[in-house]
């Protein structure tokens, strides 16, 4: 393992396993009127029932959107995970442990396109572009801090201090990784809060770093369940 810090401005999201399709919504919904015959939906083209999916989304009949599963492997800074873990209903998480493994020196530094300046009062503010000087200040300050904190971590480990104690020196800009499993309904709730989108009925103002994660998860989900994703957008991006 290298003890030389590296710096990233991106996040990664990988869909590692799934059982998710628009058909899952249809057989779950039709059991209420068709009973066991609803299983016939499994072999049918979901396009023929686009209207039903839209009806369920529009009138917020949410439970049919829960009969599916997606598992993502996410690498991102710890501060983004701390926001992510506020989403508890319909989510399962397992994150790498600083108690059981020596943590890699990979740290988050905002890229040049990350807006740095908050303007306005709490509850009514916006982020605007930073100057080149501000970006340079952020980059230097963070990289210097990361190098110092990781050196302190390594010093304690070399002295025989337990990993669970030594990790206290590390900042929330450290990258971690986790598996996150959800269904379409819980993912829609997450997206409604963690993305800023022109079709959203209820505006949201997420931190950019968790929005980066959300955008990548949404792209994978849209590929798996295109009719459900289209209905989500058409009905204001509000989870049913």
PDB file of C-alpha atoms in Angstrom:
ATOM      1  CA  UNK A   1       0.000   0.000   0.000  1.00  0.00           C
ATOM      2  CA  UNK A   2       1.316   3.441  -0.957  1.00  0.00           C
ATOM      3  CA  UNK A   3       1.579   6.154   1.670  1.00  0.00           C
ATOM      4  CA  UNK A   4       1.621   8.943  -0.934  1.00  0.00           C
ATOM      5  CA  UNK A   5      -1.741  10.725  -1.067  1.00  0.00           C
ATOM      6  CA  UNK A   6      -3.591  10.962  -4.378  1.00  0.00           C
ATOM      7  CA  UNK A   7      -6.363  13.411  -5.155  1.00  0.00           C
ATOM      8  CA  UNK A   8      -9.627  13.019  -7.069  1.00  0.00           C
ATOM      9  CA  UNK A   9     -12.430  15.351  -8.102  1.00  0.00           C
ATOM     10  CA  UNK A  10     -14.823  12.648  -9.336  1.00  0.00           C
ATOM     11  CA  UNK A  11     -16.922   9.857  -7.847  1.00  0.00           C
ATOM     12  CA  UNK A  12     -17.588   6.387  -9.249  1.00  0.00           C
ATOM     13  CA  UNK A  13     -20.810   4.386  -9.289  1.00  0.00           C
ATOM     14  CA  UNK A  14     -20.990   0.833 -10.625  1.00  0.00           C
ATOM     15  CA  UNK A  15     -24.164  -1.236 -10.938  1.00  0.00           C
ATOM     16  CA  UNK A  16     -22.936  -4.632  -9.734  1.00  0.00           C
ATOM     17  CA  UNK A  17     -26.192  -6.593  -9.500  1.00  0.00           C
ATOM     18  CA  UNK A  18     -29.840  -6.032 -10.281  1.00  0.00           C
ATOM     19  CA  UNK A  19     -33.260  -7.545 -10.656  1.00  0.00           C
ATOM     20  CA  UNK A  20     -35.157  -4.582 -12.038  1.00  0.00           C
ATOM     21  CA  UNK A  21     -37.397  -3.974 -15.026  1.00  0.00           C
ATOM     22  CA  UNK A  22     -40.588  -2.127 -15.871  1.00  0.00           C
ATOM     23  CA  UNK A  23     -42.369  -5.495 -15.955  1.00  0.00           C
ATOM     24  CA  UNK A  24     -41.785  -5.813 -12.201  1.00  0.00           C
ATOM     25  CA  UNK A  25     -44.066  -2.833 -11.657  1.00  0.00           C
ATOM     26  CA  UNK A  26     -46.814  -4.294 -13.815  1.00  0.00           C
ATOM     27  CA  UNK A  27     -47.227  -7.758 -12.305  1.00  0.00           C
ATOM     28  CA  UNK A  28     -47.055  -6.251  -8.809  1.00  0.00           C
ATOM     29  CA  UNK A  29     -49.799  -3.758  -9.674  1.00  0.00           C
ATOM     30  CA  UNK A  30     -52.084  -6.174 -11.498  1.00  0.00           C
ATOM     31  CA  UNK A  31     -52.248  -8.743  -8.715  1.00  0.00           C
ATOM     32  CA  UNK A  32     -54.874  -6.517  -7.093  1.00  0.00           C
ATOM     33  CA  UNK A  33     -57.333  -7.217  -9.911  1.00  0.00           C
ATOM     34  CA  UNK A  34     -55.969 -10.293 -11.695  1.00  0.00           C
ATOM     35  CA  UNK A  35     -54.667 -12.446  -8.851  1.00  0.00           C
ATOM     36  CA  UNK A  36     -52.382 -15.222 -10.051  1.00  0.00           C
ATOM     37  CA  UNK A  37     -53.049 -14.269 -13.678  1.00  0.00           C
ATOM     38  CA  UNK A  38     -50.900 -11.199 -13.035  1.00  0.00           C
ATOM     39  CA  UNK A  39     -47.885 -13.472 -13.549  1.00  0.00           C
ATOM     40  CA  UNK A  40     -48.644 -13.353 -17.265  1.00  0.00           C
ATOM     41  CA  UNK A  41     -47.219  -9.829 -17.261  1.00  0.00           C
ATOM     42  CA  UNK A  42     -43.723 -11.264 -16.822  1.00  0.00           C
ATOM     43  CA  UNK A  43     -43.625 -12.421 -20.434  1.00  0.00           C
ATOM     44  CA  UNK A  44     -45.401  -9.422 -21.977  1.00  0.00           C
ATOM     45  CA  UNK A  45     -43.964  -6.264 -23.499  1.00  0.00           C
ATOM     46  CA  UNK A  46     -44.181  -3.540 -20.837  1.00  0.00           C
ATOM     47  CA  UNK A  47     -44.642  -0.897 -23.553  1.00  0.00           C
ATOM     48  CA  UNK A  48     -48.279  -1.992 -23.862  1.00  0.00           C
ATOM     49  CA  UNK A  49     -48.813  -0.886 -20.251  1.00  0.00           C
ATOM     50  CA  UNK A  50     -47.005   2.439 -20.317  1.00  0.00           C
ATOM     51  CA  UNK A  51     -50.257   4.129 -19.272  1.00  0.00           C
ATOM     52  CA  UNK A  52     -50.596   1.981 -16.158  1.00  0.00           C
ATOM     53  CA  UNK A  53     -47.093   2.874 -15.001  1.00  0.00           C
ATOM     54  CA  UNK A  54     -47.861   6.545 -15.524  1.00  0.00           C
ATOM     55  CA  UNK A  55     -51.164   6.202 -13.618  1.00  0.00           C
ATOM     56  CA  UNK A  56     -49.434   4.543 -10.678  1.00  0.00           C
ATOM     57  CA  UNK A  57     -46.813   7.280 -10.600  1.00  0.00           C
ATOM     58  CA  UNK A  58     -49.287  10.129 -11.030  1.00  0.00           C
ATOM     59  CA  UNK A  59     -51.696   8.922  -8.343  1.00  0.00           C
ATOM     60  CA  UNK A  60     -48.824   7.841  -6.071  1.00  0.00           C
ATOM     61  CA  UNK A  61     -49.599   4.144  -5.792  1.00  0.00           C
ATOM     62  CA  UNK A  62     -46.088   3.420  -4.646  1.00  0.00           C
ATOM     63  CA  UNK A  63     -45.816  -0.207  -3.549  1.00  0.00           C
ATOM     64  CA  UNK A  64     -45.619  -1.734  -7.081  1.00  0.00           C
ATOM     65  CA  UNK A  65     -42.347   0.158  -7.557  1.00  0.00           C
ATOM     66  CA  UNK A  66     -40.745  -1.741  -4.662  1.00  0.00           C
ATOM     67  CA  UNK A  67     -40.602  -5.229  -6.241  1.00  0.00           C
ATOM     68  CA  UNK A  68     -37.151  -4.872  -7.740  1.00  0.00           C
ATOM     69  CA  UNK A  69     -33.586  -4.480  -6.548  1.00  0.00           C
ATOM     70  CA  UNK A  70     -30.393  -2.672  -7.590  1.00  0.00           C
ATOM     71  CA  UNK A  71     -27.001  -2.908  -5.900  1.00  0.00           C
ATOM     72  CA  UNK A  72     -24.399  -0.213  -6.575  1.00  0.00           C
ATOM     73  CA  UNK A  73     -20.729  -0.033  -5.645  1.00  0.00           C
ATOM     74  CA  UNK A  74     -19.970   3.589  -4.841  1.00  0.00           C
ATOM     75  CA  UNK A  75     -16.619   5.295  -4.259  1.00  0.00           C
ATOM     76  CA  UNK A  76     -16.893   8.835  -2.917  1.00  0.00           C
ATOM     77  CA  UNK A  77     -15.651  11.095  -0.104  1.00  0.00           C
ATOM     78  CA  UNK A  78     -16.874  10.245   3.380  1.00  0.00           C
ATOM     79  CA  UNK A  79     -18.809  13.512   3.754  1.00  0.00           C
ATOM     80  CA  UNK A  80     -21.014  12.500   0.823  1.00  0.00           C
ATOM     81  CA  UNK A  81     -21.683   9.113   2.419  1.00  0.00           C
ATOM     82  CA  UNK A  82     -22.763  10.793   5.642  1.00  0.00           C
ATOM     83  CA  UNK A  83     -25.496  12.573   3.683  1.00  0.00           C
ATOM     84  CA  UNK A  84     -26.297   9.384   1.762  1.00  0.00           C
ATOM     85  CA  UNK A  85     -26.873   7.372   4.949  1.00  0.00           C
ATOM     86  CA  UNK A  86     -29.694   9.692   5.971  1.00  0.00           C
ATOM     87  CA  UNK A  87     -31.741   7.733   3.423  1.00  0.00           C
ATOM     88  CA  UNK A  88     -32.832   4.721   5.476  1.00  0.00           C
ATOM     89  CA  UNK A  89     -36.180   3.453   4.197  1.00  0.00           C
ATOM     90  CA  UNK A  90     -35.685   0.949   1.401  1.00  0.00           C
ATOM     91  CA  UNK A  91     -31.878   1.129   1.522  1.00  0.00           C
ATOM     92  CA  UNK A  92     -29.176  -1.286   2.706  1.00  0.00           C
ATOM     93  CA  UNK A  93     -25.525  -0.298   3.120  1.00  0.00           C
ATOM     94  CA  UNK A  94     -22.183  -1.956   3.763  1.00  0.00           C
ATOM     95  CA  UNK A  95     -19.153   0.348   3.840  1.00  0.00           C
ATOM     96  CA  UNK A  96     -15.446  -0.414   4.099  1.00  0.00           C
ATOM     97  CA  UNK A  97     -14.177  -0.281   7.660  1.00  0.00           C
ATOM     98  CA  UNK A  98     -11.312   1.767   9.034  1.00  0.00           C
ATOM     99  CA  UNK A  99     -11.239  -0.624  12.003  1.00  0.00           C
ATOM    100  CA  UNK A 100     -10.364  -3.652   9.922  1.00  0.00           C
ATOM    101  CA  UNK A 101      -8.221  -2.377   7.063  1.00  0.00           C
ATOM    102  CA  UNK A 102      -5.585   0.270   6.523  1.00  0.00           C
ATOM    103  CA  UNK A 103      -7.270   3.068   4.609  1.00  0.00           C
ATOM    104  CA  UNK A 104      -5.976   4.149   1.226  1.00  0.00           C
ATOM    105  CA  UNK A 105      -4.698   7.755   0.944  1.00  0.00           C
ATOM    106  CA  UNK A 106      -7.194   8.910  -1.699  1.00  0.00           C
ATOM    107  CA  UNK A 107      -8.748  12.313  -1.066  1.00  0.00           C
ATOM    108  CA  UNK A 108     -11.316  14.615  -2.622  1.00  0.00           C
ATOM    109  CA  UNK A 109     -10.330  17.981  -4.087  1.00  0.00           C
ATOM    110  CA  UNK A 110     -13.016  19.951  -5.988  1.00  0.00           C
ATOM    111  CA  UNK A 111     -12.461  20.196  -9.720  1.00  0.00           C
ATOM    112  CA  UNK A 112     -12.324  23.510 -11.594  1.00  0.00           C
ATOM    113  CA  UNK A 113     -16.028  23.277 -12.487  1.00  0.00           C
ATOM    114  CA  UNK A 114     -17.146  22.984  -8.838  1.00  0.00           C
ATOM    115  CA  UNK A 115     -18.888  26.191  -7.742  1.00  0.00           C
ATOM    116  CA  UNK A 116     -17.181  27.415  -4.582  1.00  0.00           C
ATOM    117  CA  UNK A 117     -18.956  30.527  -3.351  1.00  0.00           C
ATOM    118  CA  UNK A 118     -22.238  30.449  -1.434  1.00  0.00           C
ATOM    119  CA  UNK A 119     -24.310  33.587  -1.897  1.00  0.00           C
ATOM    120  CA  UNK A 120     -27.456  34.411   0.066  1.00  0.00           C
ATOM    121  CA  UNK A 121     -28.850  33.450   3.447  1.00  0.00           C
ATOM    122  CA  UNK A 122     -29.641  29.929   4.725  1.00  0.00           C
ATOM    123  CA  UNK A 123     -32.732  28.574   3.048  1.00  0.00           C
ATOM    124  CA  UNK A 124     -32.390  30.985   0.158  1.00  0.00           C
ATOM    125  CA  UNK A 125     -28.953  30.825  -1.391  1.00  0.00           C
ATOM    126  CA  UNK A 126     -27.085  29.789  -4.486  1.00  0.00           C
ATOM    127  CA  UNK A 127     -23.582  28.706  -5.367  1.00  0.00           C
ATOM    128  CA  UNK A 128     -21.614  30.702  -7.899  1.00  0.00           C
ATOM    129  CA  UNK A 129     -18.324  30.240  -9.692  1.00  0.00           C
ATOM    130  CA  UNK A 130     -15.138  30.751  -7.752  1.00  0.00           C
ATOM    131  CA  UNK A 131     -12.178  32.685  -9.053  1.00  0.00           C
ATOM    132  CA  UNK A 132      -8.978  31.021 -10.193  1.00  0.00           C
ATOM    133  CA  UNK A 133      -7.351  32.290  -7.006  1.00  0.00           C
ATOM    134  CA  UNK A 134     -10.051  30.722  -4.838  1.00  0.00           C
ATOM    135  CA  UNK A 135      -9.673  27.401  -6.608  1.00  0.00           C
ATOM    136  CA  UNK A 136      -5.923  27.539  -6.104  1.00  0.00           C
ATOM    137  CA  UNK A 137      -6.415  28.312  -2.409  1.00  0.00           C
ATOM    138  CA  UNK A 138      -8.845  25.420  -1.943  1.00  0.00           C
ATOM    139  CA  UNK A 139      -6.591  22.981  -3.774  1.00  0.00           C
ATOM    140  CA  UNK A 140      -3.465  23.902  -1.826  1.00  0.00           C
ATOM    141  CA  UNK A 141      -5.177  24.063   1.554  1.00  0.00           C
ATOM    142  CA  UNK A 142      -6.882  20.702   1.137  1.00  0.00           C
ATOM    143  CA  UNK A 143      -3.862  18.897  -0.285  1.00  0.00           C
ATOM    144  CA  UNK A 144      -1.619  20.227   2.488  1.00  0.00           C
ATOM    145  CA  UNK A 145      -4.149  19.195   5.131  1.00  0.00           C
ATOM    146  CA  UNK A 146      -4.604  15.742   3.617  1.00  0.00           C
ATOM    147  CA  UNK A 147      -0.872  15.091   3.494  1.00  0.00           C
ATOM    148  CA  UNK A 148      -0.466  16.137   7.121  1.00  0.00           C
ATOM    149  CA  UNK A 149      -3.409  14.075   8.370  1.00  0.00           C
ATOM    150  CA  UNK A 150      -2.357  10.961   6.492  1.00  0.00           C
ATOM    151  CA  UNK A 151       1.220  11.307   7.780  1.00  0.00           C
ATOM    152  CA  UNK A 152      -0.186  11.445  11.327  1.00  0.00           C
ATOM    153  CA  UNK A 153      -2.278   8.336  10.602  1.00  0.00           C
ATOM    154  CA  UNK A 154       0.766   6.474   9.300  1.00  0.00           C
ATOM    155  CA  UNK A 155       2.859   7.591  12.274  1.00  0.00           C
ATOM    156  CA  UNK A 156       0.352   6.127  14.723  1.00  0.00           C
ATOM    157  CA  UNK A 157       0.078   2.858  12.797  1.00  0.00           C
ATOM    158  CA  UNK A 158       3.873   2.542  12.707  1.00  0.00           C
ATOM    159  CA  UNK A 159       3.910   3.016  16.488  1.00  0.00           C
ATOM    160  CA  UNK A 160       1.533   0.082  16.898  1.00  0.00           C
ATOM    161  CA  UNK A 161      -1.621   2.094  17.548  1.00  0.00           C
ATOM    162  CA  UNK A 162      -4.854   0.328  16.590  1.00  0.00           C
ATOM    163  CA  UNK A 163      -6.391   1.279  13.247  1.00  0.00           C
ATOM    164  CA  UNK A 164      -9.655   2.243  14.924  1.00  0.00           C
ATOM    165  CA  UNK A 165      -7.796   4.837  16.988  1.00  0.00           C
ATOM    166  CA  UNK A 166      -5.413   6.097  14.302  1.00  0.00           C
ATOM    167  CA  UNK A 167      -8.247   6.739  11.837  1.00  0.00           C
ATOM    168  CA  UNK A 168      -9.425   9.644  14.009  1.00  0.00           C
ATOM    169  CA  UNK A 169      -6.729  11.745  12.325  1.00  0.00           C
ATOM    170  CA  UNK A 170      -8.300  11.328   8.890  1.00  0.00           C
ATOM    171  CA  UNK A 171     -10.671  13.948   7.399  1.00  0.00           C
ATOM    172  CA  UNK A 172     -14.093  13.519   5.813  1.00  0.00           C
ATOM    173  CA  UNK A 173     -12.539  14.265   2.411  1.00  0.00           C
ATOM    174  CA  UNK A 174     -11.067  10.736   2.452  1.00  0.00           C
ATOM    175  CA  UNK A 175     -12.554   8.410  -0.146  1.00  0.00           C
ATOM    176  CA  UNK A 176     -14.502   5.405   1.074  1.00  0.00           C
ATOM    177  CA  UNK A 177     -16.434   2.706  -0.739  1.00  0.00           C
ATOM    178  CA  UNK A 178     -19.703   0.944  -0.088  1.00  0.00           C
ATOM    179  CA  UNK A 179     -22.397  -1.273  -1.506  1.00  0.00           C
ATOM    180  CA  UNK A 180     -25.804   0.404  -1.582  1.00  0.00           C
ATOM    181  CA  UNK A 181     -28.919  -1.613  -2.391  1.00  0.00           C
ATOM    182  CA  UNK A 182     -32.317  -0.084  -3.088  1.00  0.00           C
ATOM    183  CA  UNK A 183     -35.524  -0.471  -5.041  1.00  0.00           C
ATOM    184  CA  UNK A 184     -36.956   1.947  -7.580  1.00  0.00           C
ATOM    185  CA  UNK A 185     -39.257   3.643  -5.081  1.00  0.00           C
ATOM    186  CA  UNK A 186     -36.482   4.351  -2.574  1.00  0.00           C
ATOM    187  CA  UNK A 187     -34.189   5.470  -5.384  1.00  0.00           C
ATOM    188  CA  UNK A 188     -36.814   7.911  -6.662  1.00  0.00           C
ATOM    189  CA  UNK A 189     -37.083   9.455  -3.211  1.00  0.00           C
ATOM    190  CA  UNK A 190     -33.299   9.790  -3.110  1.00  0.00           C
ATOM    191  CA  UNK A 191     -33.218  11.398  -6.563  1.00  0.00           C
ATOM    192  CA  UNK A 192     -36.009  13.803  -5.690  1.00  0.00           C
ATOM    193  CA  UNK A 193     -33.899  15.188  -2.846  1.00  0.00           C
ATOM    194  CA  UNK A 194     -30.365  14.786  -4.178  1.00  0.00           C
ATOM    195  CA  UNK A 195     -30.655  16.150  -7.713  1.00  0.00           C
ATOM    196  CA  UNK A 196     -31.549  19.556  -9.066  1.00  0.00           C
ATOM    197  CA  UNK A 197     -33.683  19.047 -12.165  1.00  0.00           C
ATOM    198  CA  UNK A 198     -35.779  21.277 -14.402  1.00  0.00           C
ATOM    199  CA  UNK A 199     -38.709  18.815 -14.327  1.00  0.00           C
ATOM    200  CA  UNK A 200     -38.848  18.616 -10.528  1.00  0.00           C
ATOM    201  CA  UNK A 201     -42.131  19.810  -9.047  1.00  0.00           C
ATOM    202  CA  UNK A 202     -40.447  20.408  -5.688  1.00  0.00           C
ATOM    203  CA  UNK A 203     -37.083  22.179  -5.993  1.00  0.00           C
ATOM    204  CA  UNK A 204     -34.058  20.682  -4.273  1.00  0.00           C
ATOM    205  CA  UNK A 205     -30.624  22.134  -3.608  1.00  0.00           C
ATOM    206  CA  UNK A 206     -28.272  19.210  -2.989  1.00  0.00           C
ATOM    207  CA  UNK A 207     -24.574  19.397  -2.296  1.00  0.00           C
ATOM    208  CA  UNK A 208     -22.850  18.882  -5.618  1.00  0.00           C
ATOM    209  CA  UNK A 209     -20.824  15.851  -4.547  1.00  0.00           C
ATOM    210  CA  UNK A 210     -23.842  13.737  -3.589  1.00  0.00           C
ATOM    211  CA  UNK A 211     -25.626  14.964  -6.705  1.00  0.00           C
ATOM    212  CA  UNK A 212     -22.733  13.525  -8.741  1.00  0.00           C
ATOM    213  CA  UNK A 213     -23.441  10.138  -7.174  1.00  0.00           C
ATOM    214  CA  UNK A 214     -27.181  10.501  -7.760  1.00  0.00           C
ATOM    215  CA  UNK A 215     -26.735  11.384 -11.429  1.00  0.00           C
ATOM    216  CA  UNK A 216     -24.700   8.242 -12.064  1.00  0.00           C
ATOM    217  CA  UNK A 217     -27.198   6.045 -10.227  1.00  0.00           C
ATOM    218  CA  UNK A 218     -30.065   7.581 -12.156  1.00  0.00           C
ATOM    219  CA  UNK A 219     -28.374   6.862 -15.493  1.00  0.00           C
ATOM    220  CA  UNK A 220     -28.122   3.161 -14.603  1.00  0.00           C
ATOM    221  CA  UNK A 221     -31.716   2.988 -13.361  1.00  0.00           C
ATOM    222  CA  UNK A 222     -33.052   4.762 -16.463  1.00  0.00           C
ATOM    223  CA  UNK A 223     -31.436   2.072 -18.607  1.00  0.00           C
ATOM    224  CA  UNK A 224     -33.057  -0.735 -16.583  1.00  0.00           C
ATOM    225  CA  UNK A 225     -36.530   0.781 -16.173  1.00  0.00           C
ATOM    226  CA  UNK A 226     -37.000   3.362 -18.943  1.00  0.00           C
ATOM    227  CA  UNK A 227     -40.808   3.554 -18.687  1.00  0.00           C
ATOM    228  CA  UNK A 228     -40.722   4.032 -14.935  1.00  0.00           C
ATOM    229  CA  UNK A 229     -37.989   6.641 -15.256  1.00  0.00           C
ATOM    230  CA  UNK A 230     -39.980   8.523 -17.921  1.00  0.00           C
ATOM    231  CA  UNK A 231     -43.083   8.504 -15.702  1.00  0.00           C
ATOM    232  CA  UNK A 232     -41.019   9.771 -12.771  1.00  0.00           C
ATOM    233  CA  UNK A 233     -39.870  12.745 -14.856  1.00  0.00           C
ATOM    234  CA  UNK A 234     -43.302  13.394 -16.376  1.00  0.00           C
ATOM    235  CA  UNK A 235     -44.902  13.553 -12.926  1.00  0.00           C
ATOM    236  CA  UNK A 236     -42.547  16.062 -11.357  1.00  0.00           C
ATOM    237  CA  UNK A 237     -39.852  13.705 -10.031  1.00  0.00           C
ATOM    238  CA  UNK A 238     -41.807  13.018  -6.859  1.00  0.00           C
ATOM    239  CA  UNK A 239     -41.514   9.496  -5.460  1.00  0.00           C
ATOM    240  CA  UNK A 240     -44.885   7.695  -5.416  1.00  0.00           C
TER     241      UNK A 240
END
